[in-house]
Short mmCIF file of C-alpha atoms and ligand atoms in Angstrom, two decimals:
data_model
loop_
_atom_site.label_atom_id
_atom_site.label_comp_id
_atom_site.label_asym_id
_atom_site.label_seq_id
_atom_site.Cartn_x
_atom_site.Cartn_y
_atom_site.Cartn_z
CA MET A 1 -11.88 17.55 -12.85
CA ASN A 2 -8.38 18.00 -12.22
CA ILE A 3 -6.64 15.50 -9.84
CA LEU A 4 -3.07 15.66 -8.89
CA MET A 5 -2.17 12.21 -7.08
CA VAL A 6 0.86 12.43 -5.11
CA ALA A 7 2.57 9.47 -3.78
CA SER A 8 5.98 7.95 -2.45
CA GLU A 9 5.72 5.65 -4.65
CA MET A 10 3.49 4.08 -7.65
CA THR A 11 3.46 1.74 -10.24
CA PRO A 12 4.49 1.32 -12.78
CA PHE A 13 7.65 3.15 -11.98
CA VAL A 14 8.63 2.03 -8.54
CA LYS A 15 7.09 0.09 -5.22
CA THR A 16 7.64 -1.41 -2.18
CA GLY A 17 4.37 -2.66 -1.38
CA GLY A 18 0.50 -2.00 -1.97
CA LEU A 19 0.84 2.00 -1.63
CA ALA A 20 2.25 1.85 -5.64
CA ASP A 21 -0.62 -0.77 -6.80
CA VAL A 22 -3.17 1.67 -4.87
CA ALA A 23 -1.58 5.34 -6.32
CA GLY A 24 -0.78 4.01 -9.92
CA SER A 25 -4.58 2.05 -10.57
CA LEU A 26 -6.06 4.22 -9.32
CA SER A 27 -4.60 7.20 -11.48
CA ARG A 28 -5.34 5.03 -14.58
CA GLU A 29 -8.84 4.23 -13.20
CA MET A 30 -10.23 8.01 -12.41
CA GLU A 31 -8.26 8.87 -16.12
CA LYS A 32 -10.85 5.97 -17.70
CA ARG A 33 -13.81 8.01 -16.02
CA GLY A 34 -13.16 10.90 -18.15
CA HIS A 35 -10.76 12.73 -15.45
CA ASN A 36 -7.94 14.68 -16.09
CA ILE A 37 -5.01 13.03 -13.57
CA LYS A 38 -1.13 14.45 -12.95
CA ALA A 39 0.48 12.42 -10.45
CA VAL A 40 4.09 13.53 -8.28
CA LEU A 41 6.46 11.10 -6.65
CA PRO A 42 9.74 11.56 -5.98
CA TYR A 43 12.47 10.48 -8.87
CA TYR A 44 14.48 8.15 -7.27
CA ARG A 45 17.80 5.99 -8.43
CA THR A 46 15.38 2.89 -9.83
CA ILE A 47 13.02 5.78 -11.78
CA LYS A 48 16.49 6.92 -12.85
CA ASP A 49 17.78 3.45 -14.15
CA GLY A 50 14.35 2.44 -15.56
CA ASN A 51 13.55 2.43 -19.08
CA PHE A 52 11.48 5.34 -18.86
CA GLN A 53 11.27 8.24 -21.01
CA VAL A 54 11.22 11.67 -19.18
CA LYS A 55 12.37 14.72 -19.82
CA PRO A 56 12.99 18.34 -17.83
CA LEU A 57 9.77 20.33 -17.35
CA GLY A 58 9.98 24.18 -16.40
CA GLN A 59 12.59 26.26 -14.40
CA ARG A 60 14.76 24.76 -11.85
CA LEU A 61 12.44 24.70 -8.19
CA LYS A 62 14.02 26.61 -5.59
CA ILE A 63 13.15 25.41 -1.91
CA LYS A 64 14.36 27.67 1.18
CA MET A 65 15.34 25.77 3.95
CA PRO A 66 16.95 27.01 7.00
CA ASP A 67 20.10 27.70 6.11
CA LYS A 68 19.87 26.52 2.38
CA VAL A 69 18.65 27.50 -0.72
CA VAL A 70 17.71 23.45 -1.99
CA GLU A 71 17.78 22.84 -5.42
CA GLY A 72 15.42 20.49 -7.64
CA ARG A 73 13.95 19.93 -10.87
CA ILE A 74 10.66 18.39 -12.54
CA MET A 75 10.88 15.56 -14.94
CA LYS A 76 7.96 15.22 -17.01
CA GLY A 77 7.28 11.54 -17.43
CA ARG A 78 3.58 9.20 -18.65
CA ILE A 79 1.90 6.73 -17.91
CA GLY A 80 0.09 5.22 -20.91
CA ALA A 81 -1.30 8.26 -22.88
CA ASN A 82 -3.17 10.49 -21.39
CA ILE A 83 -2.08 10.63 -17.46
CA GLU A 84 1.21 13.10 -17.04
CA VAL A 85 3.61 12.20 -14.06
CA TRP A 86 5.98 14.88 -12.55
CA PHE A 87 9.09 13.43 -11.11
CA ILE A 88 10.86 15.38 -7.82
CA LYS A 89 14.41 15.65 -8.78
CA ASN A 90 17.34 16.12 -6.45
CA ASP A 91 19.73 13.73 -6.56
CA HIS A 92 20.97 14.39 -3.42
CA TYR A 93 17.82 13.17 -1.48
CA TYR A 94 16.71 10.19 -4.26
CA ASP A 95 19.02 8.90 -6.02
CA ARG A 96 19.54 6.11 -3.25
CA GLU A 97 19.52 2.15 -3.18
CA GLY A 98 16.47 2.18 -1.24
CA LEU A 99 13.46 4.67 -0.73
CA TYR A 100 12.71 4.86 2.43
CA GLY A 101 15.94 3.30 3.75
CA THR A 102 17.90 -0.25 3.87
CA ALA A 103 17.21 -3.54 5.38
CA LYS A 104 18.93 -1.98 8.98
CA GLY A 105 16.56 1.29 9.16
CA ASP A 106 15.64 4.34 7.92
CA TYR A 107 17.46 7.23 6.20
CA ALA A 108 18.08 9.83 9.04
CA ASP A 109 16.86 12.92 6.76
CA ASN A 110 14.21 11.24 5.76
CA ALA A 111 11.68 14.10 7.33
CA GLU A 112 13.83 16.78 5.14
CA ARG A 113 13.67 14.76 2.06
CA PHE A 114 10.04 14.34 2.09
CA ILE A 115 9.25 18.05 3.34
CA PHE A 116 11.70 18.62 0.55
CA PHE A 117 8.73 16.97 -1.51
CA CYS A 118 5.60 18.31 0.27
CA ARG A 119 7.23 22.07 -0.56
CA ALA A 120 9.01 21.03 -3.86
CA THR A 121 5.45 19.20 -5.61
CA LEU A 122 3.20 22.60 -4.59
CA GLU A 123 6.26 24.78 -6.17
CA SER A 124 6.27 22.44 -9.21
CA LEU A 125 2.12 23.49 -9.72
CA LYS A 126 3.26 27.14 -10.62
CA GLU A 127 5.79 25.23 -13.11
CA THR A 128 2.83 24.69 -14.93
CA SER A 129 -0.63 25.67 -15.61
CA PHE A 130 -2.17 22.89 -14.08
CA GLU A 131 -4.87 23.87 -11.92
CA PRO A 132 -5.93 21.38 -9.42
CA ASP A 133 -9.69 20.99 -7.94
CA ILE A 134 -8.26 18.05 -5.53
CA ILE A 135 -4.94 17.47 -4.42
CA HIS A 136 -4.79 13.61 -3.48
CA CYS A 137 -2.44 12.78 -0.89
CA HIS A 138 -1.21 9.44 0.25
CA ASP A 139 0.66 8.60 3.99
CA TRP A 140 2.95 10.97 6.02
CA GLN A 141 5.64 11.51 2.78
CA THR A 142 2.74 13.65 1.59
CA GLY A 143 0.99 14.78 5.25
CA LEU A 144 2.37 18.42 5.04
CA ILE A 145 0.92 19.34 1.52
CA PRO A 146 -2.62 20.01 2.90
CA VAL A 147 -0.75 21.87 6.20
CA TYR A 148 0.68 24.78 3.68
CA LEU A 149 -2.55 24.98 1.62
CA ASN A 150 -4.02 26.16 4.86
CA THR A 151 -0.68 27.90 6.22
CA LEU A 152 2.00 29.14 3.67
CA PHE A 153 -0.11 29.31 0.66
CA LYS A 154 -3.31 30.25 2.05
CA ASP A 155 -3.89 33.33 0.26
CA ASP A 156 -2.26 32.62 -3.04
CA PRO A 157 -4.86 32.42 -5.27
CA ARG A 158 -3.46 30.11 -7.89
CA PHE A 159 -4.57 27.22 -4.55
CA ALA A 160 -7.66 28.68 -3.38
CA GLY A 161 -9.69 26.37 -5.24
CA ILE A 162 -7.93 23.49 -4.08
CA ARG A 163 -9.39 21.05 -1.99
CA THR A 164 -8.03 17.85 -0.15
CA VAL A 165 -8.11 14.17 0.26
CA PHE A 166 -5.21 11.96 2.16
CA THR A 167 -5.56 8.10 2.29
CA ILE A 168 -3.75 6.22 5.23
CA HIS A 169 -2.76 2.92 4.04
CA ASN A 170 -1.03 2.44 7.40
CA VAL A 171 -1.35 4.48 10.44
CA ALA A 172 1.37 2.44 12.17
CA TYR A 173 3.90 4.84 9.72
CA GLN A 174 3.23 8.09 10.72
CA GLY A 175 7.08 10.43 10.03
CA ILE A 176 7.73 11.16 13.44
CA PHE A 177 10.66 13.36 14.27
CA PRO A 178 12.44 15.34 16.28
CA PRO A 179 11.39 19.24 17.15
CA SER A 180 14.58 20.19 15.84
CA GLU A 181 13.44 19.23 12.21
CA MET A 182 10.25 21.62 12.57
CA PRO A 183 12.44 24.54 10.98
CA LEU A 184 12.68 22.58 7.90
CA THR A 185 8.69 22.73 6.99
CA GLY A 186 9.15 26.30 6.87
CA LEU A 187 6.09 25.92 8.97
CA GLY A 188 6.12 29.02 12.19
CA TRP A 189 6.30 27.54 16.00
CA ASP A 190 2.71 28.41 16.53
CA LEU A 191 2.24 25.08 14.43
CA PHE A 192 3.74 23.16 16.64
CA THR A 193 0.58 22.65 18.96
CA PRO A 194 -1.46 20.31 20.09
CA GLU A 195 -3.94 20.74 17.48
CA GLY A 196 -1.34 21.37 15.07
CA ILE A 197 1.95 18.53 13.92
CA GLU A 198 2.70 18.38 17.87
CA PHE A 199 2.58 14.34 18.46
CA TYR A 200 4.59 14.19 22.38
CA GLY A 201 6.68 16.54 21.83
CA LYS A 202 7.89 15.84 18.22
CA ILE A 203 6.46 16.33 14.99
CA ASN A 204 3.89 14.09 13.67
CA LEU A 205 4.09 14.25 9.58
CA MET A 206 0.98 12.17 8.91
CA LYS A 207 -1.07 14.19 11.69
CA GLY A 208 -0.70 17.24 9.61
CA GLY A 209 -2.68 15.59 7.06
CA ILE A 210 -5.37 14.16 9.47
CA VAL A 211 -5.65 17.58 10.49
CA TYR A 212 -5.87 19.75 7.60
CA SER A 213 -6.87 17.61 4.72
CA ASP A 214 -10.67 18.22 3.45
CA ILE A 215 -11.95 14.31 3.60
CA LEU A 216 -9.92 11.51 5.38
CA THR A 217 -9.56 8.06 3.66
CA THR A 218 -8.27 4.41 4.56
CA VAL A 219 -8.73 1.29 3.13
CA SER A 220 -11.41 -0.85 4.51
CA LYS A 221 -14.18 0.25 6.47
CA ASN A 222 -12.56 -2.07 9.16
CA TYR A 223 -9.58 -0.46 8.92
CA ALA A 224 -11.89 3.06 9.29
CA ARG A 225 -13.41 1.64 12.50
CA GLN A 226 -10.00 0.20 14.45
CA ILE A 227 -7.53 2.76 13.48
CA GLN A 228 -10.42 4.86 15.94
CA THR A 229 -9.34 2.49 18.83
CA GLY A 230 -6.30 2.79 21.24
CA GLU A 231 -5.63 -0.82 19.77
CA TYR A 232 -5.22 0.40 16.42
CA GLY A 233 -4.55 3.92 16.41
CA CYS A 234 -1.04 3.91 16.97
CA GLY A 235 -1.74 7.17 19.40
CA LEU A 236 -3.93 8.97 16.99
CA GLU A 237 -7.09 7.49 17.51
CA GLY A 238 -8.24 10.78 19.45
CA LEU A 239 -7.77 12.80 15.98
CA LEU A 240 -9.26 10.30 13.78
CA LYS A 241 -12.49 9.78 16.28
CA ALA A 242 -12.89 13.77 16.18
CA ARG A 243 -12.68 13.21 12.58
CA GLN A 244 -15.27 11.10 12.19
CA LYS A 245 -18.10 11.91 9.82
CA ASP A 246 -14.56 13.46 7.42
CA LEU A 247 -13.43 9.54 7.76
CA TYR A 248 -14.34 7.09 5.38
CA GLY A 249 -13.26 3.59 4.84
CA ILE A 250 -12.72 2.31 0.87
CA LEU A 251 -11.72 -0.73 -0.03
CA ASN A 252 -8.88 -1.10 -2.37
CA GLY A 253 -9.85 -2.55 -5.85
CA VAL A 254 -7.31 -4.95 -7.58
CA ASP A 255 -5.92 -4.08 -11.00
CA TYR A 256 -7.13 -6.79 -13.12
CA ASP A 257 -5.06 -5.63 -16.41
CA GLU A 258 -2.08 -7.40 -13.96
CA TRP A 259 -3.88 -9.96 -12.10
CA ASP A 260 -5.58 -11.90 -13.73
CA PRO A 261 -4.24 -15.26 -14.28
CA GLU A 262 -6.01 -15.42 -17.86
CA LYS A 263 -3.58 -13.32 -19.22
CA ASP A 264 -0.77 -13.09 -16.28
CA ARG A 265 2.62 -12.69 -18.43
CA PHE A 266 4.34 -13.74 -15.64
CA ILE A 267 2.83 -17.49 -14.91
CA ILE A 268 3.92 -21.06 -16.93
CA LYS A 269 0.07 -21.63 -17.80
CA ASN A 270 -2.73 -19.38 -17.98
CA TYR A 271 -5.94 -20.34 -16.43
CA SER A 272 -9.34 -19.17 -15.53
CA ARG A 273 -12.33 -19.39 -13.79
CA ARG A 274 -13.74 -21.77 -16.94
CA THR A 275 -10.27 -23.39 -17.56
CA PRO A 276 -9.03 -23.75 -14.10
CA GLY A 277 -6.49 -26.50 -15.42
CA GLY A 278 -3.74 -24.43 -15.72
CA LYS A 279 -3.38 -24.30 -12.34
CA LYS A 280 -1.69 -27.38 -11.75
CA ASP A 281 1.10 -26.87 -13.96
CA CYS A 282 1.69 -23.67 -12.52
CA LYS A 283 2.29 -25.41 -8.83
CA SER A 284 4.46 -28.26 -10.60
CA SER A 285 6.23 -25.32 -11.59
CA LEU A 286 6.54 -23.43 -8.28
CA LEU A 287 7.55 -27.10 -6.87
CA LYS A 288 11.11 -26.92 -9.58
CA GLU A 289 11.57 -23.95 -9.40
CA PHE A 290 11.87 -23.67 -5.65
CA ARG A 291 13.87 -27.32 -5.98
CA LEU A 292 10.91 -28.99 -3.22
CA GLU A 293 9.52 -32.56 -3.94
CA PRO A 294 7.76 -32.37 -6.29
CA ALA A 295 4.14 -32.90 -4.30
CA PRO A 296 0.64 -32.74 -5.77
CA GLU A 297 -1.30 -34.11 -3.68
CA ALA A 298 -0.48 -32.20 -0.54
CA PRO A 299 -1.33 -28.26 -0.55
CA LEU A 300 1.52 -25.59 -1.12
CA PHE A 301 1.45 -22.81 0.74
CA GLY A 302 2.74 -19.63 -0.48
CA LEU A 303 3.39 -16.03 1.46
CA VAL A 304 4.67 -12.76 -0.24
CA SER A 305 5.12 -10.00 2.27
CA ARG A 306 7.17 -6.83 2.78
CA LEU A 307 9.19 -8.99 5.66
CA ALA A 308 8.08 -5.84 8.64
CA GLU A 309 7.00 -6.45 12.44
CA GLN A 310 3.09 -6.29 10.98
CA LYS A 311 2.91 -9.41 9.31
CA GLY A 312 3.20 -12.11 11.25
CA ILE A 313 6.19 -13.46 9.99
CA ASP A 314 6.83 -14.33 13.61
CA LEU A 315 3.85 -16.83 13.94
CA ILE A 316 5.35 -18.54 10.90
CA ALA A 317 8.47 -19.04 12.30
CA ASP A 318 6.49 -20.75 15.47
CA THR A 319 4.72 -23.53 13.63
CA ILE A 320 7.17 -24.09 10.63
CA ASP A 321 7.28 -27.62 11.56
CA GLU A 322 3.32 -27.99 11.62
CA ILE A 323 3.21 -26.48 8.05
CA SER A 324 6.25 -28.66 6.62
CA SER A 325 3.85 -32.02 8.47
CA LEU A 326 1.05 -30.33 6.30
CA GLY A 327 2.56 -29.76 2.79
CA ASN A 328 4.98 -27.26 1.61
CA LEU A 329 5.59 -23.77 1.84
CA VAL A 330 7.79 -21.25 -0.75
CA ILE A 331 8.26 -17.67 0.95
CA LEU A 332 9.37 -14.29 -1.27
CA GLY A 333 9.90 -11.20 0.96
CA LYS A 334 12.12 -8.31 1.81
CA GLY A 335 12.22 -5.93 4.72
CA ASP A 336 13.81 -5.44 7.85
CA GLU A 337 17.05 -7.58 8.48
CA SER A 338 15.59 -9.23 11.65
CA TYR A 339 13.08 -11.27 9.90
CA GLU A 340 14.56 -11.79 6.77
CA ASN A 341 17.53 -13.71 8.87
CA MET A 342 13.85 -15.01 10.53
CA VAL A 343 12.61 -16.28 7.31
CA ALA A 344 15.51 -17.29 5.76
CA HIS A 345 16.77 -19.77 8.79
CA LEU A 346 13.48 -21.44 8.06
CA ILE A 347 14.80 -23.52 4.78
CA GLU A 348 18.15 -24.86 7.71
CA LYS A 349 15.21 -26.93 9.84
CA HIS A 350 13.04 -28.55 6.89
CA PRO A 351 15.31 -28.01 3.17
CA GLN A 352 13.13 -30.47 1.38
CA LYS A 353 9.78 -28.66 2.23
CA VAL A 354 10.39 -25.15 2.59
CA GLY A 355 12.22 -22.39 -0.19
CA VAL A 356 12.34 -18.88 0.53
CA ARG A 357 13.85 -16.07 -1.73
CA ILE A 358 14.81 -12.58 0.07
CA GLY A 359 13.92 -9.54 -2.57
CA PHE A 360 11.83 -8.00 -4.14
CA ASP A 361 10.60 -9.95 -7.06
CA GLU A 362 7.33 -8.57 -8.99
CA ALA A 363 7.33 -11.82 -11.29
CA LEU A 364 8.21 -13.98 -8.81
CA ALA A 365 5.54 -13.15 -6.67
CA HIS A 366 2.91 -14.12 -9.83
CA ARG A 367 4.21 -17.39 -9.91
CA ILE A 368 3.53 -17.41 -6.10
CA VAL A 369 -0.01 -16.23 -5.91
CA ALA A 370 -0.69 -18.44 -9.58
CA GLY A 371 0.69 -21.65 -8.42
CA SER A 372 0.57 -21.85 -4.37
CA ASP A 373 -3.44 -23.69 -2.80
CA LEU A 374 -3.11 -21.59 0.20
CA PHE A 375 -2.28 -18.51 0.49
CA LEU A 376 -0.69 -16.62 4.45
CA VAL A 377 -1.60 -14.09 5.81
CA PRO A 378 -1.25 -13.93 9.14
CA SER A 379 -0.99 -10.69 10.11
CA ARG A 380 -0.61 -8.72 13.43
CA TYR A 381 -2.98 -6.03 11.54
CA GLU A 382 -3.60 -5.09 7.39
CA PRO A 383 -5.46 -1.77 6.23
CA CYS A 384 -6.46 -3.62 3.47
CA GLY A 385 -3.76 -6.48 1.93
CA LEU A 386 -4.14 -6.10 -1.65
CA ASN A 387 -2.20 -9.69 -1.77
CA VAL A 388 -5.62 -11.35 -0.80
CA MET A 389 -7.63 -10.18 -3.29
CA HIS A 390 -4.93 -11.17 -5.86
CA SER A 391 -5.17 -14.55 -4.35
CA LEU A 392 -8.31 -15.04 -4.33
CA LYS A 393 -8.19 -14.25 -8.35
CA TYR A 394 -6.03 -16.82 -8.97
CA GLY A 395 -8.27 -19.41 -7.52
CA THR A 396 -5.22 -19.49 -4.65
CA ILE A 397 -7.13 -19.92 -0.74
CA PRO A 398 -6.31 -17.48 1.93
CA ILE A 399 -5.85 -18.26 5.27
CA VAL A 400 -6.14 -15.08 6.91
CA ARG A 401 -6.08 -13.59 10.17
CA ALA A 402 -9.43 -11.60 10.42
CA THR A 403 -8.11 -7.89 11.00
CA GLY A 404 -8.34 -4.74 8.99
CA GLY A 405 -9.47 -5.76 4.84
CA PRO A 406 -9.06 -8.99 5.52
CA ASP A 407 -11.88 -9.69 7.95
CA ASP A 408 -13.57 -7.43 5.59
CA ILE A 409 -12.31 -9.61 2.15
CA ILE A 410 -12.64 -13.16 3.11
CA SER A 411 -15.98 -14.96 4.75
CA GLU A 412 -15.08 -18.09 6.41
CA PHE A 413 -16.10 -21.25 4.00
CA ASN A 414 -18.80 -23.55 5.45
CA PRO A 415 -18.42 -27.28 3.98
CA ASP A 416 -22.29 -27.94 4.95
CA THR A 417 -23.80 -24.99 2.77
CA GLY A 418 -20.53 -24.30 0.44
CA LYS A 419 -20.24 -20.52 0.92
CA GLY A 420 -17.59 -18.42 1.90
CA ASN A 421 -14.12 -17.53 -0.17
CA GLY A 422 -11.33 -18.38 2.84
CA PHE A 423 -10.16 -19.41 6.08
CA LYS A 424 -9.62 -17.00 9.30
CA PHE A 425 -8.41 -16.96 12.35
CA TYR A 426 -9.08 -14.78 15.03
CA ASP A 427 -6.37 -14.84 17.92
CA TYR A 428 -2.66 -14.01 17.50
CA SER A 429 -1.95 -16.91 18.76
CA LYS A 430 0.07 -19.80 17.62
CA GLU A 431 -3.02 -22.77 18.36
CA GLU A 432 -5.61 -20.44 16.25
CA PHE A 433 -3.14 -20.69 13.44
CA CYS A 434 -2.13 -24.40 13.27
CA SER A 435 -5.95 -24.79 13.92
CA LYS A 436 -7.03 -23.23 10.64
CA LEU A 437 -4.05 -24.54 8.72
CA LYS A 438 -4.81 -28.33 9.35
CA ILE A 439 -8.84 -27.18 9.24
CA ALA A 440 -7.19 -25.96 5.44
CA ALA A 441 -5.57 -28.91 5.06
CA THR A 442 -7.74 -31.46 5.37
CA LEU A 443 -10.66 -30.01 2.90
CA TYR A 444 -7.63 -29.55 0.37
CA ARG A 445 -8.04 -33.25 0.14
CA GLU A 446 -11.54 -33.58 -0.09
CA LYS A 447 -11.68 -32.96 -3.90
CA LYS A 448 -15.88 -31.68 -4.41
CA LEU A 449 -15.54 -29.12 -1.81
CA TRP A 450 -12.26 -27.66 -2.81
CA ARG A 451 -13.12 -27.58 -5.92
CA LYS A 452 -16.76 -25.08 -4.82
CA LEU A 453 -14.52 -23.56 -2.61
CA VAL A 454 -11.90 -22.52 -5.82
CA GLN A 455 -14.18 -21.80 -7.60
CA ASN A 456 -15.78 -19.07 -4.91
CA ALA A 457 -12.69 -17.72 -4.88
CA LEU A 458 -12.14 -17.53 -8.68
CA SER A 459 -15.79 -15.46 -8.94
CA CYS A 460 -15.37 -12.98 -6.41
CA ASP A 461 -14.61 -9.14 -8.17
CA PHE A 462 -12.72 -7.21 -6.27
CA GLY A 463 -11.79 -4.33 -9.16
CA TRP A 464 -11.85 -0.75 -8.66
CA LYS A 465 -15.07 0.13 -10.79
CA GLU A 466 -16.50 0.70 -7.19
CA PRO A 467 -13.93 1.62 -5.67
CA ALA A 468 -13.13 4.81 -8.08
CA ARG A 469 -16.99 5.49 -8.21
CA GLU A 470 -15.85 6.30 -4.69
CA TYR A 471 -13.97 8.49 -4.20
CA GLU A 472 -15.19 10.52 -7.42
CA LYS A 473 -18.17 10.72 -4.57
CA LEU A 474 -15.39 11.77 -1.85
CA TYR A 475 -13.53 14.15 -4.31
CA ARG A 476 -17.36 16.07 -5.49
CA LYS A 477 -18.09 16.49 -0.99
CA ALA A 478 -14.07 17.42 -0.77
CA GLN A 479 -15.14 20.47 -3.56
CA GLY A 480 -18.26 21.47 -2.11
CA ARG A 481 -16.01 22.43 0.82
CA ARG A 482 -15.64 25.94 2.44
CA ARG A 483 -12.11 26.38 2.48
CA GLY A 484 -9.94 25.53 5.23
CA THR A 485 -12.33 22.90 6.77
CA GLY A 486 -10.22 20.37 6.56
CA ALA A 487 -8.74 22.10 10.00
CA GLY A 488 -11.15 19.72 11.33
CA PHE A 489 -9.14 18.96 15.27
CA PRO A 490 -12.60 20.52 16.94
CA PRO A 491 -9.87 23.50 18.97
CA LEU A 492 -9.09 24.56 14.87
CA GLN A 493 -12.44 25.23 14.32
CA GLU A 494 -13.65 28.40 13.61
P1 ADP B 501 1.78 -3.91 2.08
O1 ADP B 501 0.97 -2.59 1.58
O2 ADP B 501 1.30 -3.71 3.55
O3 ADP B 501 3.18 -4.37 1.61
P2 ADP B 501 -0.65 -5.41 0.46
O4 ADP B 501 -0.87 -6.92 0.35
O5 ADP B 501 -1.63 -4.55 0.37
O6 ADP B 501 1.00 -5.26 1.64
O7 ADP B 501 0.74 -5.27 -0.91
C1 ADP B 501 1.73 -5.93 -1.26
C2 ADP B 501 2.02 -5.36 -2.76
O8 ADP B 501 3.57 -5.85 -2.86
C3 ADP B 501 1.33 -6.89 -3.54
O9 ADP B 501 1.27 -6.59 -5.09
C4 ADP B 501 2.65 -7.91 -3.02
O10 ADP B 501 2.09 -8.74 -4.28
C5 ADP B 501 3.70 -7.21 -3.87
N1 ADP B 501 5.37 -7.44 -2.65
C6 ADP B 501 5.07 -7.35 -1.11
N2 ADP B 501 6.84 -8.04 -0.94
C7 ADP B 501 6.85 -8.16 -2.49
C8 ADP B 501 8.12 -9.11 -2.61
N3 ADP B 501 8.97 -9.21 -1.58
N4 ADP B 501 8.49 -9.53 -4.18
C9 ADP B 501 7.70 -8.35 -5.39
N5 ADP B 501 6.32 -8.55 -5.18
C10 ADP B 501 5.88 -7.57 -3.24
C1 GLC B 502 -0.52 -0.49 3.08
C2 GLC B 502 -0.95 -1.74 4.12
C3 GLC B 502 -1.41 -2.61 3.30
C4 GLC B 502 -2.91 -1.78 2.15
C5 GLC B 502 -1.89 -1.57 1.15
C6 GLC B 502 -2.01 -0.76 0.36
O1 GLC B 502 0.48 -1.23 2.78
O2 GLC B 502 0.01 -2.24 4.80
O3 GLC B 502 -2.80 -3.28 3.82
O4 GLC B 502 -3.33 -2.53 1.59
O5 GLC B 502 -1.48 0.10 2.17
O6 GLC B 502 -3.57 0.38 0.66
#
């Protein structure tokens, strides 16, 4: 199949979170399965400044906006030998410090930036001879692509064979903008209705993707259930329920070429399930790196996270005294200013026990995942949680809140049967979190049981093989659909 993968971030080029891992590794896995993959993403400053070989492709793109024509260019790069990547270049939109904004908030023109991205992606197909069978769109930044295929480009024979799959990585980020931005979309006001992209008087780009795509997916089975409820659906639960028969939960895979302690290039000593000894060296080196007291007998807790409301950072702040009484804690994170400040303050109270780095640092993320004994994921909600699967591969035991993906991935360790791969707590409360921390820290001192738990974690396999097979099945299902059946909100069905 010819597959066009469209996302706002993708490894190895640019990353703020798990979306980048998934867009990149799913592309590579599909290519391994024999498909012809092209990928599209914005040409951000970090890519421009990075060491990637790119060159211009085709003619200049010219996109009509209400009172101007906006020009762009396609820059061609590669992943490996066989995957061509098209970067949409427009320096005014993408040559900036951040992808979506700064620690103080989102860029004010995000609607325009990503409307342009969607339109330019489809225009770029005209500049190349690539005829996708499937366009796989990820998250709100790509939500208008399925809309355009069913409206502006409906009668264009070049696009007639294309079917769409839309993956929701996080339903809390929907791309909601004031109606004054509607003309930028180039769509008629007839789409500004509850059956179209209108949402409580505003425009909702993710809603566009959900209404108009042929197949919908999200990143765990549990999250697929959760987003159909008022508690987790962020206002889209009704629509998602209406499209239930086209909505699939596929747990993400992990790229074990990148995340494997046996060959990890960022850690001080490699180790594996058969030779787990090197983990000790990773721990003592991590303690040293953060200038914490050497304490091999006390558990080291680790946390690597986007610093956003979703991630339960306030629970860490509320329990910092208890965590410090049980062991040491190292944190790496970047995100909202308020959470960056919250985390930075934790050191002041416990300078010998807590280490914090604010920033995005891939190598340090690997060293924390490898060197910690326990990995904290106290999220309010978590669609998949790649971090949880990464830590299992490194024998670092996750303590997770039982929600979304983490609830699917983790089964509670039972000391009597020796089964299970981590710890989970249910209520988003200090009491429940603390009680789980204590249980984990106690077990850490029972050497034999702990070794068993670590072995269980190291034996887990969350590779891409199975998820990629499932995506392939869904691509075929989408291909079999009649054109336009993606307009799935009941009032739109013919
Ligand atoms: P999310 O996508 O919600 O951020 P995931 O756990 O699915 O959560 O994926 C996060 C990914 O981003 C992981 O690969 C993690 O290692 C990485 N990551 C998050 N924050 C940082 C950071 N500050 N520095 C380096 N890597 C980070
Ligand atoms: C989102 C989610 C995270 C998921 C990632 C990749 O950022 O917050 O849970 O793992 O997307 O799908």
